[in-house]
Amino acid sequence: MKALVAVKRVVDYNVKVRVKADGSDVDIGNVKMSMNPFDEIAVEEAVRLKEAGKVSEIVAVSLGEKKCEETLRTALAMGADRAIHVETDAKLEPLAVAKMLKTIADKEQPQLLLLGKQAIDDDANQTAQMLAALLNAPQATFASKVSIGDGEVTVSREIDGGEETLALKLPAVISTDLRLNEPRFVKLPNIMAAKKKPLEKLTPADLGADTAARLRVVKVSEPKARQAGVKVADAAELVAKLKNEAKVI
Amino acid sequence: MSVLIIAEHDNQQLNPATLHAVTAAAKLGEVHVLVAGSGAAAVADAVKQVAGVGKVLRAEAAHYAEGLAEELAPLVARLATDYRYIAATATAFGKNLLPRVAALLDAPQVSDLTEVVDGQTFVRPIYAGNAFETVQSDAEKLVLTVRATAFDAAAASGGNAEVLETEATPAQNLSRFVSRELTQSERPELTQAKIVVSGGRALGSAEKFNEVLTPLADVLGAAIGATRAAVDAEYAPNDAQVGQTGKVVAPQLYIAAGISGAIQHTAGMQDSKVIVAINKDPEAPIFNIADYGIVGDLFEVVPQLVGELKKVV
């Protein structure tokens, strides 16, 4: 079966972003960008399913600026077979992304659609669920274990009190949690080989998509800063402070 | 302009997380709450007593029993005709369900909102809480998930809402519930606890994690949290993870033992009223946000702290 994996280019998770002085956005000029960590896990899972003989072809998709090509090359180096880049400079909301992925899925007919549970820039946690709704497909969000059976896929998912397991009819949409797998380190020969793999270019117009923002960002601001407090000498002093000064015990 | 809130429950009890969404929604208009389940009459009874709830809509069907998004989303989308706002708390349940509803309604969603400025304007965290964006929308319908720690819980009593039965939507049968394993704990629920004691990788093993943190949690009546590193190393269960990708907590007191203070962790606890850090590295970033810090070996400091606490609480 075919698997479709959606990947996003985001500010590297180690970067501490700063808000621009004019409050219009965060400043991401000249900061390190990389594949969203949850999407790396999605690619890894697809590749493992291919290695296990369950998946025959992996199509990686990314939507956004020209440099998303690099993110797709990374996915190809990890083991995806081909890539689709929907190039646009528009800032895409999850609903717009889900609609474009739906159009691509209608054409490609994947049985498995793998996405990260959230992008670490907008922290929205919406796209996979929206895509599942548009496809009228079942969803398993926050997946920690995926096993493909006959005509269905069994997924364990992380929930607030522990874990639950669902069986989904195929085609199905799965969003990955951190504990699903440990993504592989990409080796140089694979990076070289990835340069030769097919990468198709599309535009939102090709997909008949409207990329207009439905939510207007009015302002981006710094979080309320917490001040460093005091260091205390020992446990006795700490307990005295918590009791008499902070009054929290 | 009324708001439809989706109640989270296990068919027996209302999850108190829902009460926080009621408070946020009350700023937008009259609050109605949907209780969809199987044999969930007790939940509807509990919801109708919640202060600030105007109406309870009750939908009963076997296929609503496990809270599957595929089954609930068509019901919510049908009921949404009468509402401008559809909301739930940003728990695993709310995060799973609401975007599916939003797509069915072709409506934008504001995730994890921390402030309702007015009927069109909301504030929410981005980049692991390193920035907050104010978003505005005049969309006909808006879907909202509410960060529980940013709003007080509505009072569970004092209300007397009318309960209306609503017809169930047909079963979708796209997915099937197999099993659920919940972590058993006598402790307060992490996101609702007044005191949270958390440990990181420095604890070294699951045995040490429990041996060191359990007496501290016991003496304080606290919930136990963990960093991603501690969870990955299996010192603590996954659902104890506090941070950007785990739970967001804002207790009265948060004690971070052996936690360096990476942004992915602090995203989940920096709104705590008082933060205490115990770390042997005086340069650890956690000290930049801690109200009280002790530089020292947690294996010595925590037992001493337990001893001192026993004298006063």
XYZ file of C-alpha atoms in Angstrom:
562
model
C 0.000 0.000 0.000
C 0.969 3.584 -0.522
C 1.763 5.892 2.403
C 1.617 9.663 2.296
C 3.651 11.616 4.838
C 3.296 15.345 5.398
C 6.369 17.222 6.604
C 6.823 20.824 7.701
C 9.881 23.043 7.769
C 10.066 24.823 11.130
C 12.526 26.659 13.346
C 14.845 24.072 14.887
C 13.590 22.904 18.264
C 16.767 24.067 20.013
C 16.369 27.676 18.929
C 14.885 30.092 21.434
C 12.881 32.435 19.240
C 12.578 36.141 19.905
C 9.645 38.373 19.224
C 10.326 41.205 16.751
C 10.492 44.661 18.316
C 7.396 45.807 16.380
C 5.358 42.873 17.727
C 4.429 41.723 14.221
C 5.857 38.219 14.462
C 8.707 36.174 15.849
C 12.077 36.833 14.271
C 13.087 33.776 12.274
C 15.541 35.453 9.906
C 18.904 33.648 10.053
C 17.838 30.984 12.525
C 18.397 27.284 11.972
C 15.448 25.516 10.358
C 14.795 21.793 10.281
C 12.081 19.211 9.821
C 9.397 19.355 12.508
C 10.411 16.621 15.015
C 6.983 14.956 14.953
C 7.136 14.758 11.145
C 10.532 13.060 11.304
C 8.841 10.425 13.433
C 6.085 10.114 10.808
C 8.649 9.606 8.021
C 10.539 7.087 10.141
C 7.370 5.119 10.789
C 6.511 5.009 7.089
C 10.024 3.818 6.267
C 9.851 1.115 8.938
C 6.514 -0.067 7.562
C 8.083 -0.221 4.103
C 11.043 -2.172 5.456
C 8.559 -4.559 7.081
C 6.913 -5.109 3.690
C 3.649 -3.446 4.692
C 4.079 -0.291 2.613
C 5.172 -0.300 -1.024
C 5.654 3.393 -1.739
C 6.161 6.501 0.411
C 5.215 9.928 -0.894
C 6.434 12.890 1.168
C 4.574 16.185 0.848
C 5.479 19.637 2.078
C 3.706 22.940 1.606
C 5.406 26.286 1.851
C 8.339 28.388 0.719
C 10.992 27.264 -1.764
C 13.288 25.986 0.979
C 10.795 23.269 1.907
C 12.620 21.369 -0.832
C 15.420 20.799 1.687
C 12.941 19.302 4.138
C 11.627 17.014 1.418
C 15.178 15.969 0.460
C 15.682 14.993 4.100
C 12.534 12.857 3.953
C 13.809 11.274 0.726
C 17.172 10.602 2.353
C 15.395 8.891 5.240
C 13.704 6.549 2.760
C 10.705 8.245 1.122
C 10.410 7.327 -2.583
C 9.259 10.607 -4.051
C 8.188 14.036 -2.984
C 5.585 16.663 -3.766
C 6.256 20.297 -2.973
C 3.373 22.740 -3.012
C 5.265 25.988 -3.247
C 3.808 29.151 -1.751
C 5.012 32.045 0.340
C 1.614 32.382 1.981
C 1.473 31.639 5.701
C -0.724 28.561 5.696
C -3.245 27.727 8.381
C -3.929 24.089 9.271
C -7.296 24.086 7.472
C -5.703 25.277 4.212
C -2.956 22.652 4.555
C -5.536 19.932 5.254
C -7.550 20.932 2.171
C -4.508 20.769 -0.091
C -3.413 17.453 1.390
C -6.939 16.178 0.771
C -6.708 17.078 -2.918
C -3.331 15.357 -3.169
C -4.672 12.300 -1.343
C -7.650 12.107 -3.721
C -5.184 11.850 -6.597
C -2.585 9.612 -4.952
C -5.027 7.347 -3.091
C -2.741 6.450 -0.160
C -4.029 3.900 2.351
C -2.039 5.408 5.170
C -1.603 9.115 5.859
C 1.004 9.961 8.473
C 1.439 13.399 10.018
C 3.090 14.786 13.122
C 0.696 15.504 15.985
C 1.693 19.164 16.019
C 4.191 21.554 14.489
C 6.477 23.062 17.106
C 6.051 26.572 15.680
C 2.269 27.124 15.639
C 1.587 24.337 18.200
C -1.870 24.003 16.609
C -2.326 20.219 16.665
C -5.079 20.378 14.018
C -3.979 19.326 10.541
C -4.231 15.526 10.825
C -7.691 15.654 12.391
C -8.884 18.129 9.750
C -7.499 15.983 6.936
C -9.244 12.912 8.346
C -12.528 14.834 8.478
C -12.204 16.050 4.881
C -11.427 12.526 3.659
C -14.146 11.051 5.877
C -11.413 8.688 7.044
C -10.817 7.424 10.584
C -8.123 9.073 12.691
C -5.715 7.947 15.373
C -3.999 10.942 16.902
C -0.985 10.915 19.251
C 0.068 7.434 18.097
C 2.665 5.520 20.101
C 2.345 2.193 18.242
C 1.102 1.320 14.754
C 0.503 -2.159 13.363
C -1.055 -2.899 10.021
C -3.448 -5.821 9.778
C -5.788 -7.016 7.078
C -7.820 -4.034 5.866
C -7.298 -2.209 9.131
C -4.593 -0.607 11.189
C -4.324 -0.944 14.960
C -2.966 2.087 16.760
C -2.123 2.694 20.412
C -2.516 6.326 21.333
C -1.408 8.457 24.213
C -4.314 9.848 26.196
C -4.378 11.884 29.399
C -4.830 8.994 31.799
C -2.638 6.469 30.000
C -3.030 4.719 26.666
C -5.811 3.418 24.445
C -5.894 1.204 21.387
C -8.126 1.683 18.360
C -8.604 -0.287 15.152
C -9.143 1.883 12.062
C -10.452 1.002 8.629
C -8.108 1.871 5.779
C -7.471 4.448 4.456
C -6.644 6.032 7.807
C -4.972 9.166 9.130
C -2.432 8.811 11.934
C -0.675 11.577 13.858
C 2.541 10.696 15.616
C 3.540 11.201 19.223
C 7.158 11.423 20.340
C 7.252 7.886 21.602
C 6.282 6.172 18.344
C 9.893 5.639 17.295
C 13.427 7.025 17.248
C 14.119 8.552 13.802
C 17.247 7.282 12.060
C 20.342 9.313 11.446
C 20.641 10.091 7.731
C 23.871 8.847 6.129
C 25.765 10.703 3.423
C 25.221 8.146 0.604
C 21.476 8.391 1.284
C 21.635 12.174 1.057
C 23.372 11.830 -2.316
C 20.833 9.261 -3.514
C 17.969 11.499 -2.360
C 19.078 14.197 -4.807
C 18.140 11.889 -7.678
C 14.701 10.995 -6.378
C 11.704 12.661 -8.051
C 10.380 15.895 -6.559
C 7.209 17.221 -8.156
C 6.385 20.923 -7.940
C 2.861 22.204 -7.553
C 1.256 25.465 -6.547
C -1.869 26.032 -4.446
C -3.558 27.137 -7.700
C -2.833 23.701 -9.227
C -4.801 22.233 -6.338
C -7.569 24.807 -6.621
C -6.799 25.917 -3.095
C -7.604 29.146 -1.314
C -4.713 29.998 1.009
C -6.218 33.157 2.499
C -5.801 33.380 6.275
C -9.003 33.004 8.266
C -7.349 34.139 11.478
C -5.597 37.492 11.438
C -2.532 37.773 13.659
C -2.915 41.159 15.319
C 0.088 41.003 17.567
C 2.848 38.704 18.742
C 4.188 39.351 22.211
C 6.722 38.048 24.670
C 5.417 35.874 27.459
C 5.228 37.477 30.861
C 8.767 37.197 32.102
C 9.390 35.362 35.341
C 12.116 36.826 37.451
C 14.795 34.624 38.903
C 14.116 34.371 42.629
C 16.473 33.646 45.461
C 18.759 30.762 46.222
C 18.336 29.356 49.691
C 20.956 27.506 51.702
C 19.132 24.381 52.761
C 15.873 22.499 53.109
C 14.989 24.143 56.427
C 15.251 27.630 54.952
C 13.234 26.545 51.897
C 10.402 25.162 54.037
C 10.368 28.349 56.130
C 10.116 30.481 52.965
C 7.392 28.321 51.430
C 5.382 28.493 54.619
C 5.862 32.092 55.746
C 6.728 34.039 52.606
C 5.073 32.260 49.669
C 2.368 30.688 51.860
C 1.918 27.725 49.528
C 2.213 24.942 52.100
C -24.319 34.477 20.606
C -24.149 31.193 22.410
C -21.348 28.730 22.864
C -21.529 24.960 22.637
C -19.069 23.162 24.899
C -18.350 19.497 24.454
C -18.250 17.806 27.880
C -15.466 15.334 28.545
C -16.466 12.335 30.634
C -16.248 8.558 30.963
C -20.045 8.016 31.026
C -19.894 8.042 34.844
C -18.207 11.268 35.806
C -17.632 14.661 34.297
C -13.941 15.400 33.833
C -13.342 18.602 35.861
C -11.204 19.888 32.969
C -14.484 20.807 31.245
C -15.252 23.331 34.014
C -12.382 25.537 32.818
C -13.866 25.763 29.331
C -17.165 26.894 30.878
C -15.408 29.859 32.488
C -13.715 30.859 29.211
C -16.934 30.413 27.218
C -18.986 32.511 29.636
C -17.040 35.524 28.319
C -18.497 34.867 24.852
C -22.178 34.279 25.497
C -24.683 31.822 26.870
C -23.062 28.464 27.561
C -24.677 25.199 26.468
C -22.967 21.888 27.111
C -23.253 18.729 25.035
C -23.084 15.443 26.926
C -22.805 12.707 24.316
C -22.313 9.227 25.666
C -23.794 5.879 26.492
C -25.581 5.632 29.833
C -24.280 9.057 30.781
C -27.328 10.337 32.692
C -25.237 11.005 35.805
C -22.900 13.183 33.765
C -25.791 15.245 32.394
C -27.044 15.631 35.971
C -23.649 16.878 37.085
C -23.371 19.300 34.166
C -26.761 20.872 34.779
C -25.590 21.909 38.253
C -22.485 23.661 36.948
C -22.711 27.391 37.544
C -23.054 29.341 34.309
C -24.461 26.550 32.161
C -27.681 27.579 30.411
C -28.693 24.315 28.788
C -27.493 20.739 28.650
C -27.918 18.804 25.416
C -27.861 15.091 25.936
C -27.241 12.593 23.131
C -27.339 8.897 23.911
C -25.994 6.154 21.658
C -23.805 3.100 22.083
C -21.385 4.464 19.482
C -20.700 7.555 21.627
C -19.470 5.416 24.540
C -15.715 5.724 23.919
C -15.587 9.345 22.805
C -14.371 8.498 19.295
C -13.921 11.626 17.167
C -15.381 9.915 14.081
C -18.672 9.348 15.917
C -18.878 12.610 17.859
C -17.797 15.060 15.151
C -20.919 14.646 12.947
C -23.144 15.172 16.000
C -21.304 18.319 17.064
C -21.289 19.620 13.491
C -25.061 19.128 13.250
C -25.698 20.925 16.547
C -23.257 23.690 15.557
C -25.875 25.260 13.269
C -27.261 27.046 16.306
C -23.955 28.305 17.701
C -21.241 30.713 16.745
C -18.582 29.140 18.982
C -17.800 25.473 19.553
C -15.399 24.867 22.424
C -13.738 22.248 24.597
C -10.805 22.091 26.949
C -7.447 21.429 25.285
C -7.024 17.948 26.755
C -6.201 14.875 24.651
C -9.974 14.509 24.145
C -10.547 18.104 23.040
C -7.459 18.206 20.840
C -8.525 15.010 19.114
C -12.136 15.959 18.485
C -12.378 19.670 17.779
C -10.209 20.015 14.656
C -12.320 17.284 13.075
C -15.408 19.345 13.891
C -13.753 22.519 12.568
C -13.031 20.885 9.219
C -16.611 19.612 8.919
C -17.804 23.169 9.557
C -15.127 24.717 7.332
C -14.290 26.901 10.331
C -10.913 28.026 11.672
C -9.776 26.768 15.062
C -7.932 28.674 17.769
C -5.976 26.072 19.763
C -5.120 26.262 23.452
C -6.343 29.808 23.967
C -5.184 31.530 27.141
C -7.235 34.723 26.948
C -10.552 35.840 25.497
C -10.077 39.506 24.572
C -13.470 39.901 22.908
C -15.811 37.872 20.714
C -13.358 37.933 17.818
C -10.006 38.220 19.537
C -8.062 35.537 21.373
C -4.565 35.024 22.730
C -2.695 31.752 22.402
C 0.866 30.480 22.926
C 3.166 29.591 20.008
C 6.735 28.265 19.856
C 6.430 26.279 23.089
C 5.131 29.300 24.955
C 8.076 31.485 23.960
C 5.649 33.884 22.299
C 1.949 34.619 22.445
C -0.075 35.554 19.397
C -3.250 37.591 19.434
C -5.513 36.388 16.632
C -8.698 37.905 15.347
C -11.418 36.455 13.199
C -14.826 37.549 12.033
C -15.532 34.047 10.743
C -19.143 32.951 11.011
C -18.132 30.040 13.220
C -15.109 29.622 15.409
C -13.811 26.476 17.040
C -11.852 26.942 20.256
C -9.833 24.775 22.572
C -9.178 26.306 25.963
C -6.016 25.999 28.035
C -7.382 24.855 31.396
C -4.665 26.465 33.493
C -5.457 29.909 32.065
C -9.047 29.940 33.366
C -10.488 29.097 36.779
C -12.872 26.172 37.010
C -16.577 27.057 37.027
C -18.301 26.052 40.276
C -19.627 22.492 40.033
C -22.782 23.491 41.894
C -25.198 26.389 41.968
C -26.544 25.958 38.428
C -29.877 24.531 37.411
C -29.860 24.104 33.651
C -32.547 22.440 31.633
C -31.569 19.074 30.112
C -32.746 18.539 26.534
C -32.497 15.249 24.719
C -31.082 15.485 21.226
C -31.213 12.826 18.561
C -28.060 10.789 17.952
C -26.323 10.803 14.593
C -25.928 7.448 12.803
C -22.889 5.302 13.643
C -19.950 5.907 11.281
C -18.117 2.651 12.034
C -14.840 3.973 10.649
C -12.934 3.054 13.777
C -13.353 0.603 16.599
C -12.376 0.927 20.243
C -10.121 -1.961 21.325
C -8.834 -1.268 24.828
C -7.752 1.360 27.316
C -5.114 1.163 30.002
C -5.195 3.904 32.573
C -2.363 4.619 34.976
C -3.620 3.781 38.457
C -2.843 6.414 41.023
C -4.047 7.514 44.419
C -2.562 10.935 43.823
C -4.382 14.040 42.634
C -4.700 14.347 38.864
C -1.635 16.132 37.484
C -3.386 19.011 35.715
C -5.706 19.682 38.660
C -3.172 19.279 41.493
C -2.339 22.214 43.777
C 1.202 20.953 44.251
C 3.298 19.114 41.669
C 6.621 17.424 42.317
C 8.576 16.674 39.128
C 11.744 14.799 38.361
C 14.136 14.683 35.449
C 16.842 12.468 34.088
C 19.079 13.191 37.078
C 17.032 10.731 39.147
C 18.906 7.986 37.286
C 16.425 5.117 37.425
C 12.758 4.306 37.936
C 13.588 2.959 41.409
C 15.362 6.164 42.428
C 12.640 8.284 40.846
C 10.029 6.616 43.044
C 12.229 6.292 46.109
C 13.119 10.002 46.108
C 9.949 11.686 44.824
C 7.188 9.544 46.346
C 7.841 10.547 50.001
C 7.971 14.210 48.934
C 4.701 13.910 46.994
C 3.150 12.023 49.915
C 3.995 14.624 52.529
C 2.624 17.408 50.304
C -0.337 15.524 48.851
C 1.148 16.352 45.458
C 0.898 14.906 41.979
C 4.080 13.582 40.364
C 5.270 14.935 37.021
C 8.297 14.257 34.868
C 10.376 15.633 32.027
C 10.408 14.014 28.625
C 13.857 12.575 29.355
C 12.574 10.881 32.515
C 9.560 9.518 30.665
C 11.626 8.276 27.720
C 13.942 6.515 30.150
C 10.798 4.947 31.676
C 11.312 6.405 35.128
C 7.713 7.611 34.992
C 4.638 6.808 32.864
C 4.119 8.789 29.629
C 1.056 10.582 30.942
C 3.190 12.186 33.677
C 5.096 14.253 31.107
C 4.911 18.008 31.679
C 5.789 20.305 28.787
C 5.047 21.476 25.252
C 4.120 17.993 24.096
C 2.871 16.707 27.426
C 0.628 18.355 29.967
C 0.424 21.997 30.918
C 0.172 22.556 34.650
C -0.061 25.712 36.763
C -0.173 24.581 40.380
C 0.347 26.740 43.460
C 3.710 25.072 43.977
C 5.895 23.267 41.442
C 9.014 21.533 42.719
C 11.496 20.666 39.962
C 14.078 18.137 41.153
C 16.981 17.372 38.852
C 15.392 19.266 35.949
C 17.625 21.543 33.855
C 14.754 23.653 32.524
C 14.708 23.142 28.735
C 12.109 25.330 26.983
C 10.080 22.286 26.011
C 9.638 21.521 29.715
C 9.157 25.032 31.054
C 6.411 25.535 28.416
C 4.329 23.230 30.569
C 4.919 24.712 34.022
C 6.052 28.327 33.828
C 2.668 29.647 34.937
C 2.961 27.903 38.296
C 2.514 30.330 41.170
C 5.704 29.350 42.981
C 8.520 27.356 41.403
C 11.200 25.606 43.442
C 14.294 24.202 41.772
C 16.680 21.666 43.240
C 19.682 21.131 41.005
C 23.372 20.600 41.539
C 24.262 22.768 38.522
C 24.064 26.440 39.595
C 23.961 27.448 35.899
C 20.883 25.321 35.072
C 18.293 27.472 33.217
C 15.586 26.351 35.666
C 17.098 28.775 38.218
C 16.185 31.673 35.888
C 12.495 31.072 36.500
C 12.540 29.535 39.984
C 11.321 31.604 42.936
C 13.409 29.525 45.316
C 16.408 27.454 44.389
C 18.702 25.099 46.193
C 21.997 24.229 44.570
C 22.760 20.753 45.760
C 22.517 17.025 45.211
C 18.836 16.131 45.025
C 19.517 12.759 46.619
C 20.536 14.631 49.764
C 18.303 17.690 49.528
C 14.971 15.979 48.822
C 15.087 13.621 51.854
C 16.070 16.607 54.038
C 13.162 18.528 52.572
C 10.805 15.656 53.397
C 12.124 15.702 56.979
C 11.587 19.467 57.324
C 8.126 19.294 55.769
C 7.044 16.593 58.191
C 7.653 19.069 61.004
C 5.307 21.699 59.590
C 2.538 20.102 57.509
